[in-house]
Each structure stands twice: as C-alpha cells, then as structure tokens.
Amino acid sequence: PVIDAITLGDGTTPVNGAVVRDEQKFIAHITEDGLPYKKPSYTLVEIWSEDGTQWLWGPDKTPVLTGTTKQGKTPALAVDTNKLPDGTYTLRVRGEDYAKNAFSGNVRFTIDNKDPDGTFTYSNNSAPTSGNVIAYLTTTEPVTISPTGSHGWEATDDTNTKFKHKFTNNGSFDAVVVDAAGNSTTLTARVNWIDKVNPTGEITYSTT
C-alpha cells in the first residue's frame, strides 16, 4: 500500500505545512496496486508534538480525539485542537494491509488558536501637532489586514506584520487582522492631538 496524500477534512488541502485551529479532521488517502485501497486494514493516525509526546488527552485531562476511522482506504482522525497547546506537531500514519504489508508516513503542521495582536506607535510620539499623524501597527504574527487602499492600511515591508495609516484629523481607525489559521481580531488606532485651528485673540484698549 502507498499513502498518496494526507489532507485536511476537505480532502484536498495538504496537512504538511498547514496552520489549523478548532476541530480538524485529518485524512490519509491510501492506494494499493494503483487502485483505491479497500482491503481490510488497521491504520493508526496519531498526533505527536515536537518533544515526542503522543496526544490522546489534553492538559485538562479531557480527550483530544473526537473521532477516528481505522479501516478502509481513507483512515482519519478528528482532533479538537483547542485542547492542545499552540505549536508544531507531527501527524503519523501507519498501518498494514490484509497480507501484513506495512505502510507509514509523517507530515508536520501547526496549531494556532490564538488571536493575533499588535501594538501602535505614532509618527510624532503623540505630541501635539498641526500636521498629519502616521499610525504604525506592528502585529505579533503575519496577517492579512483590512481595510486597505488609499484611505486604509498600507504595508511598510513584505513581512505582513508592519502597516501604517495616515490621520489627517483626530479620530479612530480600525484594523481587522486575520492570521494564517483564520483567527481574527480588531485593533483600533486613536489620535486626539492634532490641532489645525489657528489661534485667535481679541485686542482691547484702555481708556486712559
């Protein structure tokens, strides 16, 4: 038997290199002699962390696995990743066919259930100004950001972690950021130290 692919639950997205969250299903696609593998088999699909720990129970002593399929051409494992620490894991697939011919394969993936975060800095260090203010956002991980465009956020490099927005007046402006796993959060830049109004005065005269 040959493992043709190990995918997420959609049956097409490769697990290797994927970033996942919440409950996920992992599927091994097996063939034998060029045909879908249908002979009786017993296949184990296991999740291991980098330190060599096999995860069956979470740190809170509740089950990590929410479903398994051990026989047939598409053995699978369903995992509640919320019960595992964020980090890199290895999915191990191993089994044998009816004639005891063995097969195995490993792929690596990342669990990320934490929302992205970020910090703001400002072009004039929040000092009163009569000019425009540039808000700079640095996120904790690569993200996609919205809104973008001439009145939105603009990337300042190619890391997908640094962005800027121009304030021409006092106010607030949201940044909706989404990481590779689909976790999202809204961060808000606020400026209240722009003063573009010229000072005025009144002259009075004494009568003496």
GROMACS .gro file of C-alpha atoms in nm:
model
  208
    1PRO     CA    1   0.000   0.000   0.000
    2VAL     CA    2   0.102   0.359  -0.067
    3ILE     CA    3  -0.007   0.677   0.108
    4ASP     CA    4  -0.090   0.909  -0.180
    5ALA     CA    5  -0.174   1.209   0.033
    6ILE     CA    6  -0.257   1.322   0.386
    7THR     CA    7  -0.511   1.601   0.379
    8LEU     CA    8  -0.739   1.808   0.595
    9GLY     CA    9  -1.106   1.726   0.615
   10ASP     CA   10  -1.186   1.886   0.280
   11GLY     CA   11  -0.997   1.600   0.116
   12THR     CA   12  -0.768   1.827  -0.088
   13THR     CA   13  -0.570   2.066   0.136
   14PRO     CA   14  -0.235   1.908   0.232
   15VAL     CA   15  -0.170   1.875   0.604
   16ASN     CA   16   0.204   1.924   0.558
   17GLY     CA   17   0.280   2.288   0.640
   18ALA     CA   18  -0.084   2.373   0.720
   19VAL     CA   19  -0.183   2.603   1.005
   20VAL     CA   20  -0.504   2.483   1.174
   21ARG     CA   21  -0.736   2.572   1.459
   22ASP     CA   22  -1.052   2.449   1.634
   23GLU     CA   23  -1.170   2.099   1.542
   24GLN     CA   24  -0.988   1.946   1.247
   25LYS     CA   25  -1.012   1.621   1.056
   26PHE     CA   26  -0.703   1.460   0.906
   27ILE     CA   27  -0.740   1.200   0.629
   28ALA     CA   28  -0.486   0.956   0.481
   29HIS     CA   29  -0.554   0.856   0.120
   30ILE     CA   30  -0.420   0.507   0.051
   31THR     CA   31  -0.394   0.305  -0.270
   32GLU     CA   32  -0.265  -0.042  -0.350
   33ASP     CA   33  -0.155  -0.159  -0.695
   34GLY     CA   34  -0.284   0.167  -0.839
   35LEU     CA   35  -0.638   0.109  -0.711
   36PRO     CA   36  -0.816   0.262  -0.413
   37TYR     CA   37  -0.712   0.064  -0.109
   38LYS     CA   38  -1.019  -0.133   0.002
   39LYS     CA   39  -0.878  -0.447   0.164
   40PRO     CA   40  -0.935  -0.493   0.537
   41SER     CA   41  -0.674  -0.296   0.727
   42TYR     CA   42  -0.596  -0.144   1.060
   43THR     CA   43  -0.446   0.202   1.029
   44LEU     CA   44  -0.339   0.431   1.310
   45VAL     CA   45  -0.343   0.807   1.262
   46GLU     CA   46  -0.164   0.971   1.554
   47ILE     CA   47  -0.073   1.323   1.662
   48TRP     CA   48   0.266   1.386   1.822
   49SER     CA   49   0.430   1.704   1.949
   50GLU     CA   50   0.791   1.806   1.892
   51ASP     CA   51   0.902   1.668   2.231
   52GLY     CA   52   0.794   1.315   2.136
   53THR     CA   53   0.461   1.318   2.320
   54GLN     CA   54   0.163   1.140   2.167
   55TRP     CA   55  -0.150   1.340   2.239
   56LEU     CA   56  -0.459   1.146   2.339
   57TRP     CA   57  -0.557   1.370   2.632
   58GLY     CA   58  -0.527   1.743   2.672
   59PRO     CA   59  -0.358   1.921   2.962
   60ASP     CA   60  -0.703   1.940   3.127
   61LYS     CA   61  -0.729   1.556   3.111
   62THR     CA   62  -1.012   1.562   2.857
   63PRO     CA   63  -0.994   1.365   2.530
   64VAL     CA   64  -0.818   1.532   2.239
   65LEU     CA   65  -0.958   1.295   1.977
   66THR     CA   66  -1.319   1.343   1.873
   67GLY     CA   67  -1.337   1.064   1.615
   68THR     CA   68  -1.130   0.802   1.436
   69THR     CA   69  -1.164   0.581   1.130
   70LYS     CA   70  -0.909   0.299   1.128
   71GLN     CA   71  -1.015   0.086   0.833
   72GLY     CA   72  -1.056   0.129   0.458
   73LYS     CA   73  -0.888   0.349   0.203
   74THR     CA   74  -0.932   0.680   0.392
   75PRO     CA   75  -0.844   0.631   0.760
   76ALA     CA   76  -0.898   0.953   0.950
   77LEU     CA   77  -0.851   1.128   1.281
   78ALA     CA   78  -1.062   1.414   1.418
   79VAL     CA   79  -0.893   1.636   1.676
   80ASP     CA   80  -1.013   1.924   1.893
   81THR     CA   81  -0.705   2.142   1.862
   82ASN     CA   82  -0.837   2.381   2.128
   83LYS     CA   83  -0.731   2.118   2.383
   84LEU     CA   84  -0.370   2.122   2.265
   85PRO     CA   85  -0.103   2.388   2.319
   86ASP     CA   86  -0.028   2.603   2.014
   87GLY     CA   87   0.281   2.481   1.830
   88THR     CA   88   0.418   2.242   1.569
   89TYR     CA   89   0.301   1.881   1.556
   90THR     CA   90   0.361   1.567   1.352
   91LEU     CA   91   0.078   1.356   1.216
   92ARG     CA   92   0.187   0.993   1.189
   93VAL     CA   93   0.006   0.743   0.971
   94ARG     CA   94   0.099   0.375   0.995
   95GLY     CA   95  -0.079   0.051   0.916
   96GLU     CA   96  -0.083  -0.270   0.718
   97ASP     CA   97  -0.300  -0.447   0.464
   98TYR     CA   98  -0.461  -0.787   0.491
   99ALA     CA   99  -0.135  -0.952   0.383
  100LYS     CA  100   0.058  -0.769   0.658
  101ASN     CA  101   0.233  -0.533   0.413
  102ALA     CA  102   0.315  -0.223   0.615
  103PHE     CA  103   0.297   0.143   0.519
  104SER     CA  104   0.369   0.467   0.706
  105GLY     CA  105   0.405   0.841   0.656
  106ASN     CA  106   0.457   1.158   0.859
  107VAL     CA  107   0.359   1.521   0.797
  108ARG     CA  108   0.410   1.834   1.007
  109PHE     CA  109   0.155   2.105   1.078
  110THR     CA  110   0.099   2.393   1.318
  111ILE     CA  111  -0.184   2.454   1.564
  112ASP     CA  112  -0.272   2.819   1.620
  113ASN     CA  113  -0.582   2.903   1.823
  114LYS     CA  114  -0.459   3.239   1.949
  115ASP     CA  115  -0.593   3.562   1.801
  116PRO     CA  116  -0.328   3.790   1.651
  117ASP     CA  117  -0.239   4.104   1.843
  118GLY     CA  118  -0.046   4.421   1.772
  119THR     CA  119   0.091   4.748   1.903
  120PHE     CA  120   0.064   5.103   1.771
  121THR     CA  121   0.324   5.376   1.757
  122TYR     CA  122   0.278   5.724   1.615
  123SER     CA  123   0.495   5.946   1.397
  124ASN     CA  124   0.524   6.233   1.644
  125ASN     CA  125   0.523   6.030   1.967
  126SER     CA  126   0.174   6.160   2.048
  127ALA     CA  127   0.296   6.519   2.085
  128PRO     CA  128   0.053   6.798   1.987
  129THR     CA  129   0.087   6.885   1.619
  130SER     CA  130  -0.075   7.094   1.349
  131GLY     CA  131   0.017   6.837   1.085
  132ASN     CA  132  -0.090   6.487   0.994
  133VAL     CA  133  -0.007   6.185   1.209
  134ILE     CA  134   0.104   5.843   1.084
  135ALA     CA  135  -0.008   5.545   1.292
  136TYR     CA  136   0.223   5.244   1.268
  137LEU     CA  137   0.093   4.897   1.354
  138THR     CA  138   0.320   4.602   1.429
  139THR     CA  139   0.143   4.266   1.466
  140THR     CA  140   0.259   3.961   1.660
  141GLU     CA  141   0.249   3.736   1.352
  142PRO     CA  142   0.194   3.766   0.976
  143VAL     CA  143  -0.163   3.871   0.897
  144THR     CA  144  -0.390   3.997   0.627
  145ILE     CA  145  -0.534   4.338   0.712
  146SER     CA  146  -0.837   4.539   0.613
  147PRO     CA  147  -0.935   4.794   0.506
  148THR     CA  148  -0.654   4.872   0.264
  149GLY     CA  149  -0.614   5.120  -0.017
  150SER     CA  150  -0.555   5.493  -0.026
  151HIS     CA  151  -0.771   5.552   0.281
  152GLY     CA  152  -0.687   5.228   0.462
  153TRP     CA  153  -0.382   5.045   0.593
  154GLU     CA  154  -0.066   5.015   0.387
  155ALA     CA  155   0.209   4.757   0.436
  156THR     CA  156   0.551   4.907   0.509
  157ASP     CA  157   0.751   4.590   0.427
  158ASP     CA  158   0.697   4.236   0.296
  159THR     CA  159   0.668   4.059   0.634
  160ASN     CA  160   0.291   4.114   0.663
  161THR     CA  161   0.349   4.237   1.018
  162LYS     CA  162   0.406   4.612   0.969
  163PHE     CA  163   0.146   4.861   0.845
  164LYS     CA  164   0.068   5.232   0.853
  165HIS     CA  165  -0.231   5.465   0.826
  166LYS     CA  166  -0.242   5.844   0.791
  167PHE     CA  167  -0.463   6.053   1.018
  168THR     CA  168  -0.542   6.398   0.880
  169ASN     CA  169  -0.772   6.475   1.172
  170ASN     CA  170  -0.837   6.343   1.519
  171GLY     CA  171  -1.031   6.020   1.540
  172SER     CA  172  -1.002   5.641   1.545
  173PHE     CA  173  -0.943   5.384   1.274
  174ASP     CA  174  -0.986   5.006   1.294
  175ALA     CA  175  -0.756   4.739   1.161
  176VAL     CA  176  -0.915   4.396   1.114
  177VAL     CA  177  -0.629   4.144   1.114
  178VAL     CA  178  -0.653   3.773   1.029
  179ASP     CA  179  -0.372   3.519   1.072
  180ALA     CA  180  -0.294   3.209   0.865
  181ALA     CA  181  -0.522   2.988   1.075
  182GLY     CA  182  -0.818   3.224   1.037
  183ASN     CA  183  -0.804   3.374   1.387
  184SER     CA  184  -0.904   3.738   1.372
  185THR     CA  185  -0.922   4.046   1.590
  186THR     CA  186  -0.992   4.416   1.553
  187LEU     CA  187  -0.727   4.665   1.665
  188THR     CA  188  -0.804   5.036   1.690
  189ALA     CA  189  -0.564   5.328   1.643
  190ARG     CA  190  -0.668   5.653   1.810
  191VAL     CA  191  -0.538   6.008   1.764
  192ASN     CA  192  -0.657   6.312   1.960
  193TRP     CA  193  -0.362   6.552   1.949
  194ILE     CA  194  -0.399   6.710   1.603
  195ASP     CA  195  -0.479   7.081   1.619
  196LYS     CA  196  -0.510   7.255   1.282
  197VAL     CA  197  -0.712   7.552   1.407
  198ASN     CA  198  -0.520   7.877   1.409
  199PRO     CA  199  -0.529   8.057   1.741
  200THR     CA  200  -0.741   8.372   1.763
  201GLY     CA  201  -0.742   8.662   2.001
  202GLU     CA  202  -0.916   8.986   2.083
  203ILE     CA  203  -0.745   9.318   2.132
  204THR     CA  204  -0.890   9.556   2.388
  205TYR     CA  205  -0.779   9.911   2.467
  206SER     CA  206  -0.770  10.104   2.786
  207THR     CA  207  -0.947  10.440   2.808
  208THR     CA  208  -0.675  10.607   3.000
   0.00000   0.00000   0.00000
